[in-house]
Amino acid sequence: MKYLTLTLRQPRETRHPMQNFIADSPAVDREELLAWNILREEGVEYVLFYVEGEIDPYRAAMDEVESIPEYTLVPIDSRSFYAYVRQETRETDTDFRSVFARRQLLVVPPIEYTGGGHMRFTLVGAPDDLRTLLGDLPERIAADVEEVGDYDRRHGTVAAGLTDRQFEAASVAAEVGYYEVPREGSLADVAAELDCAESTASNLLRKAEASVMCRVVGE
């Protein structure tokens, strides 16, 4: 089973209004689509977002979107909240999603909406479907492939931001005792197992540690 992580760049005029709001407003630092339920026959969908940012500007932006008749915002703390949204499916979204629906592919949540108005997510499925997907996307959508490989996400959501090589380095470090107190394994041991220079091993571990700790503390 293979996976593909990509960033899709849509033209401004076809993006959801809230994507444009995120791109334009300094009020939102991050938004992730956590779960969704699309009722195709009714043309309605229910979606759950995690948002890092200011809730009042976000609420004001939601009130201006005609395709969103109902929503609920639930604060987590002063800088984050959940958004539970009932919205009408837009024709441009149906056209875009049909490319994925014709294939044996699964989207692995979350879908991240970036400050550039783009979306980043991971797909899992048959290698042939992943290979042909990009060529069938609408011409207006550009795709940047970030990662591709054999799917293995045993490290879970806390380390979901790691590349496969970063996760491998962290796993090796744990195995050789690099994280024991007192330390039982050295950086040289990690580098030897990874078959790379110590500087490369150090860089991989520092990036992995930074990514994990940022997720742990919510930054």
Short mmCIF file of C-alpha atoms in Angstrom, two decimals:
data_model
loop_
_atom_site.label_atom_id
_atom_site.label_comp_id
_atom_site.label_asym_id
_atom_site.label_seq_id
_atom_site.Cartn_x
_atom_site.Cartn_y
_atom_site.Cartn_z
CA MET A 1 0.00 0.00 0.00
CA LYS A 2 1.40 3.37 -1.06
CA TYR A 3 0.90 6.91 0.13
CA LEU A 4 1.19 10.29 -1.52
CA THR A 5 1.40 13.62 0.29
CA LEU A 6 0.69 16.63 -1.87
CA THR A 7 -0.22 20.29 -1.77
CA LEU A 8 -2.94 21.50 -4.14
CA ARG A 9 -2.95 25.08 -5.37
CA GLN A 10 -6.28 26.29 -6.70
CA PRO A 11 -6.96 29.64 -8.35
CA ARG A 12 -8.48 32.16 -6.00
CA GLU A 13 -11.81 32.34 -7.83
CA THR A 14 -12.55 28.62 -7.34
CA ARG A 15 -11.37 28.29 -3.75
CA HIS A 16 -13.83 28.16 -0.89
CA PRO A 17 -14.38 31.66 0.55
CA MET A 18 -12.95 30.53 3.89
CA GLN A 19 -9.74 29.40 2.16
CA ASN A 20 -9.36 32.92 0.82
CA PHE A 21 -10.06 34.33 4.28
CA ILE A 22 -7.30 32.17 5.76
CA ALA A 23 -4.93 33.28 3.00
CA ASP A 24 -5.72 36.97 3.49
CA SER A 25 -6.27 37.37 7.21
CA PRO A 26 -3.59 37.37 9.92
CA ALA A 27 -6.33 36.29 12.36
CA VAL A 28 -5.91 32.57 11.51
CA ASP A 29 -2.59 30.81 11.88
CA ARG A 30 -3.69 27.27 11.03
CA GLU A 31 -6.78 25.30 10.06
CA GLU A 32 -7.20 21.54 9.78
CA LEU A 33 -10.16 19.60 8.45
CA LEU A 34 -10.50 16.70 10.89
CA ALA A 35 -13.64 14.86 9.73
CA TRP A 36 -16.43 15.15 7.17
CA ASN A 37 -19.70 13.58 6.08
CA ILE A 38 -20.84 14.38 2.54
CA LEU A 39 -24.52 13.77 1.72
CA ARG A 40 -24.27 13.82 -2.07
CA GLU A 41 -27.96 13.35 -2.84
CA GLU A 42 -28.88 16.27 -0.60
CA GLY A 43 -26.00 18.46 -1.68
CA VAL A 44 -25.04 19.02 1.94
CA GLU A 45 -21.94 18.24 3.96
CA TYR A 46 -21.00 18.33 7.62
CA VAL A 47 -17.39 19.14 8.43
CA LEU A 48 -15.30 19.56 11.57
CA PHE A 49 -12.30 21.91 11.67
CA TYR A 50 -9.61 22.62 14.21
CA VAL A 51 -8.56 26.26 14.01
CA GLU A 52 -5.69 28.17 15.58
CA GLY A 53 -6.42 31.87 15.59
CA GLU A 54 -8.92 34.51 16.64
CA ILE A 55 -12.52 33.33 16.90
CA ASP A 56 -14.34 36.64 16.32
CA PRO A 57 -12.85 37.45 12.88
CA TYR A 58 -13.40 33.83 11.88
CA ARG A 59 -17.06 34.05 12.91
CA ALA A 60 -17.50 37.28 10.97
CA ALA A 61 -16.05 35.65 7.86
CA MET A 62 -18.32 32.61 8.21
CA ASP A 63 -21.38 34.85 8.42
CA GLU A 64 -20.55 36.24 4.97
CA VAL A 65 -20.45 32.82 3.21
CA GLU A 66 -23.79 32.07 1.55
CA SER A 67 -23.13 28.34 1.26
CA ILE A 68 -22.84 28.02 5.06
CA PRO A 69 -26.33 28.21 6.58
CA GLU A 70 -25.31 26.83 9.97
CA TYR A 71 -22.19 26.47 12.10
CA THR A 72 -21.03 26.19 15.70
CA LEU A 73 -17.71 27.45 17.07
CA VAL A 74 -16.42 25.84 20.27
CA PRO A 75 -13.48 27.55 22.01
CA ILE A 76 -10.61 25.38 23.25
CA ASP A 77 -8.47 28.17 24.68
CA SER A 78 -7.73 31.81 23.87
CA ARG A 79 -6.08 30.95 20.54
CA SER A 80 -7.81 27.80 19.26
CA PHE A 81 -11.30 26.45 18.65
CA TYR A 82 -13.35 23.84 16.79
CA ALA A 83 -15.70 24.74 13.95
CA TYR A 84 -18.60 22.37 13.27
CA VAL A 85 -20.09 23.41 9.95
CA ARG A 86 -23.11 22.50 7.86
CA GLN A 87 -22.59 23.74 4.34
CA GLU A 88 -23.98 23.33 0.84
CA THR A 89 -21.73 21.50 -1.61
CA ARG A 90 -20.41 23.84 -4.28
CA GLU A 91 -20.24 22.78 -7.92
CA THR A 92 -16.52 23.52 -8.12
CA ASP A 93 -15.91 21.18 -5.18
CA THR A 94 -17.93 18.38 -6.78
CA ASP A 95 -15.89 18.68 -9.98
CA PHE A 96 -12.63 18.57 -8.02
CA ARG A 97 -13.63 15.63 -5.81
CA SER A 98 -14.80 13.47 -8.72
CA VAL A 99 -11.16 12.84 -9.66
CA PHE A 100 -10.62 11.16 -6.29
CA ALA A 101 -13.99 9.38 -6.20
CA ARG A 102 -13.18 7.43 -9.37
CA ARG A 103 -10.19 5.82 -7.68
CA GLN A 104 -9.52 3.43 -4.82
CA LEU A 105 -8.01 6.13 -2.64
CA LEU A 106 -8.46 7.27 0.94
CA VAL A 107 -7.70 10.69 2.35
CA VAL A 108 -5.86 10.47 5.68
CA PRO A 109 -7.01 13.32 7.97
CA PRO A 110 -6.25 16.02 8.69
CA ILE A 111 -6.40 18.15 5.57
CA GLU A 112 -4.33 21.23 6.31
CA TYR A 113 -5.30 24.61 4.87
CA THR A 114 -2.22 26.78 4.59
CA GLY A 115 -1.75 30.50 4.82
CA GLY A 116 -1.33 30.59 1.06
CA GLY A 117 -4.88 29.39 0.53
CA HIS A 118 -3.68 25.94 -0.50
CA MET A 119 -4.51 22.51 0.94
CA ARG A 120 -2.10 19.79 2.02
CA PHE A 121 -3.07 16.16 2.66
CA THR A 122 -2.06 12.53 2.35
CA LEU A 123 -3.69 9.89 0.16
CA VAL A 124 -3.40 6.14 0.60
CA GLY A 125 -4.28 3.53 -1.98
CA ALA A 126 -3.32 1.50 -5.02
CA PRO A 127 -0.06 2.58 -6.70
CA ASP A 128 -1.67 2.82 -10.15
CA ASP A 129 -4.39 5.13 -8.86
CA LEU A 130 -1.85 7.38 -7.18
CA ARG A 131 0.28 7.52 -10.34
CA THR A 132 -2.59 8.54 -12.63
CA LEU A 133 -4.28 10.94 -10.22
CA LEU A 134 -2.19 14.01 -10.91
CA GLY A 135 -2.74 13.86 -14.64
CA ASP A 136 -6.51 13.85 -14.22
CA LEU A 137 -6.77 16.87 -11.95
CA PRO A 138 -8.55 19.88 -13.51
CA GLU A 139 -6.14 22.13 -15.41
CA ARG A 140 -6.84 24.99 -13.01
CA ILE A 141 -5.34 23.02 -10.11
CA ALA A 142 -1.59 22.67 -9.65
CA ALA A 143 -0.19 19.90 -7.45
CA ASP A 144 3.13 19.76 -5.62
CA VAL A 145 4.14 16.23 -4.59
CA GLU A 146 5.91 16.35 -1.21
CA GLU A 147 6.30 12.69 -0.30
CA VAL A 148 5.58 9.29 -1.79
CA GLY A 149 6.33 5.81 -0.50
CA ASP A 150 5.10 2.77 1.38
CA TYR A 151 2.46 3.73 3.93
CA ASP A 152 3.45 3.15 7.55
CA ARG A 153 2.09 5.50 10.16
CA ARG A 154 2.57 3.49 13.34
CA HIS A 155 4.03 6.61 14.94
CA GLY A 156 0.55 8.16 15.18
CA THR A 157 -0.66 11.72 15.18
CA VAL A 158 1.99 13.30 17.41
CA ALA A 159 4.73 12.42 14.94
CA ALA A 160 2.55 12.70 11.85
CA GLY A 161 4.51 15.74 10.69
CA LEU A 162 7.74 13.78 10.39
CA THR A 163 9.17 12.58 7.12
CA ASP A 164 9.87 8.85 6.87
CA ARG A 165 13.61 9.52 7.22
CA GLN A 166 13.11 11.68 10.33
CA PHE A 167 10.94 8.98 11.89
CA GLU A 168 13.54 6.35 11.04
CA ALA A 169 16.25 8.45 12.70
CA ALA A 170 14.18 8.96 15.85
CA SER A 171 13.38 5.23 15.98
CA VAL A 172 17.03 4.28 15.63
CA ALA A 173 18.01 6.81 18.30
CA ALA A 174 15.54 5.25 20.72
CA GLU A 175 16.78 1.73 19.91
CA VAL A 176 20.47 2.54 20.55
CA GLY A 177 19.70 4.33 23.83
CA TYR A 178 20.30 7.88 22.62
CA TYR A 179 17.29 9.11 24.61
CA GLU A 180 18.02 7.13 27.77
CA VAL A 181 18.88 8.99 30.98
CA PRO A 182 21.79 8.76 31.35
CA ARG A 183 22.45 8.44 27.62
CA GLU A 184 23.54 4.95 26.52
CA GLY A 185 23.97 5.54 22.79
CA SER A 186 25.86 8.28 20.98
CA LEU A 187 25.15 10.33 17.90
CA ALA A 188 27.85 8.29 16.19
CA ASP A 189 25.84 5.13 16.96
CA VAL A 190 22.75 6.66 15.38
CA ALA A 191 24.71 7.75 12.30
CA ALA A 192 26.22 4.29 11.94
CA GLU A 193 22.80 2.63 11.96
CA LEU A 194 21.46 5.14 9.45
CA ASP A 195 24.60 4.84 7.29
CA CYS A 196 25.06 8.61 7.17
CA ALA A 197 27.33 11.33 8.55
CA GLU A 198 26.94 12.44 12.16
CA SER A 199 25.96 15.92 10.97
CA THR A 200 23.15 14.39 8.89
CA ALA A 201 21.93 12.28 11.80
CA SER A 202 22.01 15.32 14.07
CA ASN A 203 20.01 17.38 11.57
CA LEU A 204 17.38 14.64 11.20
CA LEU A 205 16.99 14.28 14.97
CA ARG A 206 16.79 18.02 15.62
CA LYS A 207 14.08 18.46 12.98
CA ALA A 208 12.16 15.46 14.28
CA GLU A 209 12.38 16.67 17.87
CA ALA A 210 11.29 20.20 16.91
CA SER A 211 8.27 18.90 14.99
CA VAL A 212 7.15 16.56 17.79
CA MET A 213 7.59 19.10 20.57
CA CYS A 214 5.73 21.79 18.66
CA ARG A 215 2.78 19.42 18.30
CA VAL A 216 2.94 18.43 21.97
CA VAL A 217 2.80 22.00 23.23
CA GLY A 218 0.38 23.13 20.54
CA GLU A 219 2.62 25.66 18.81
#
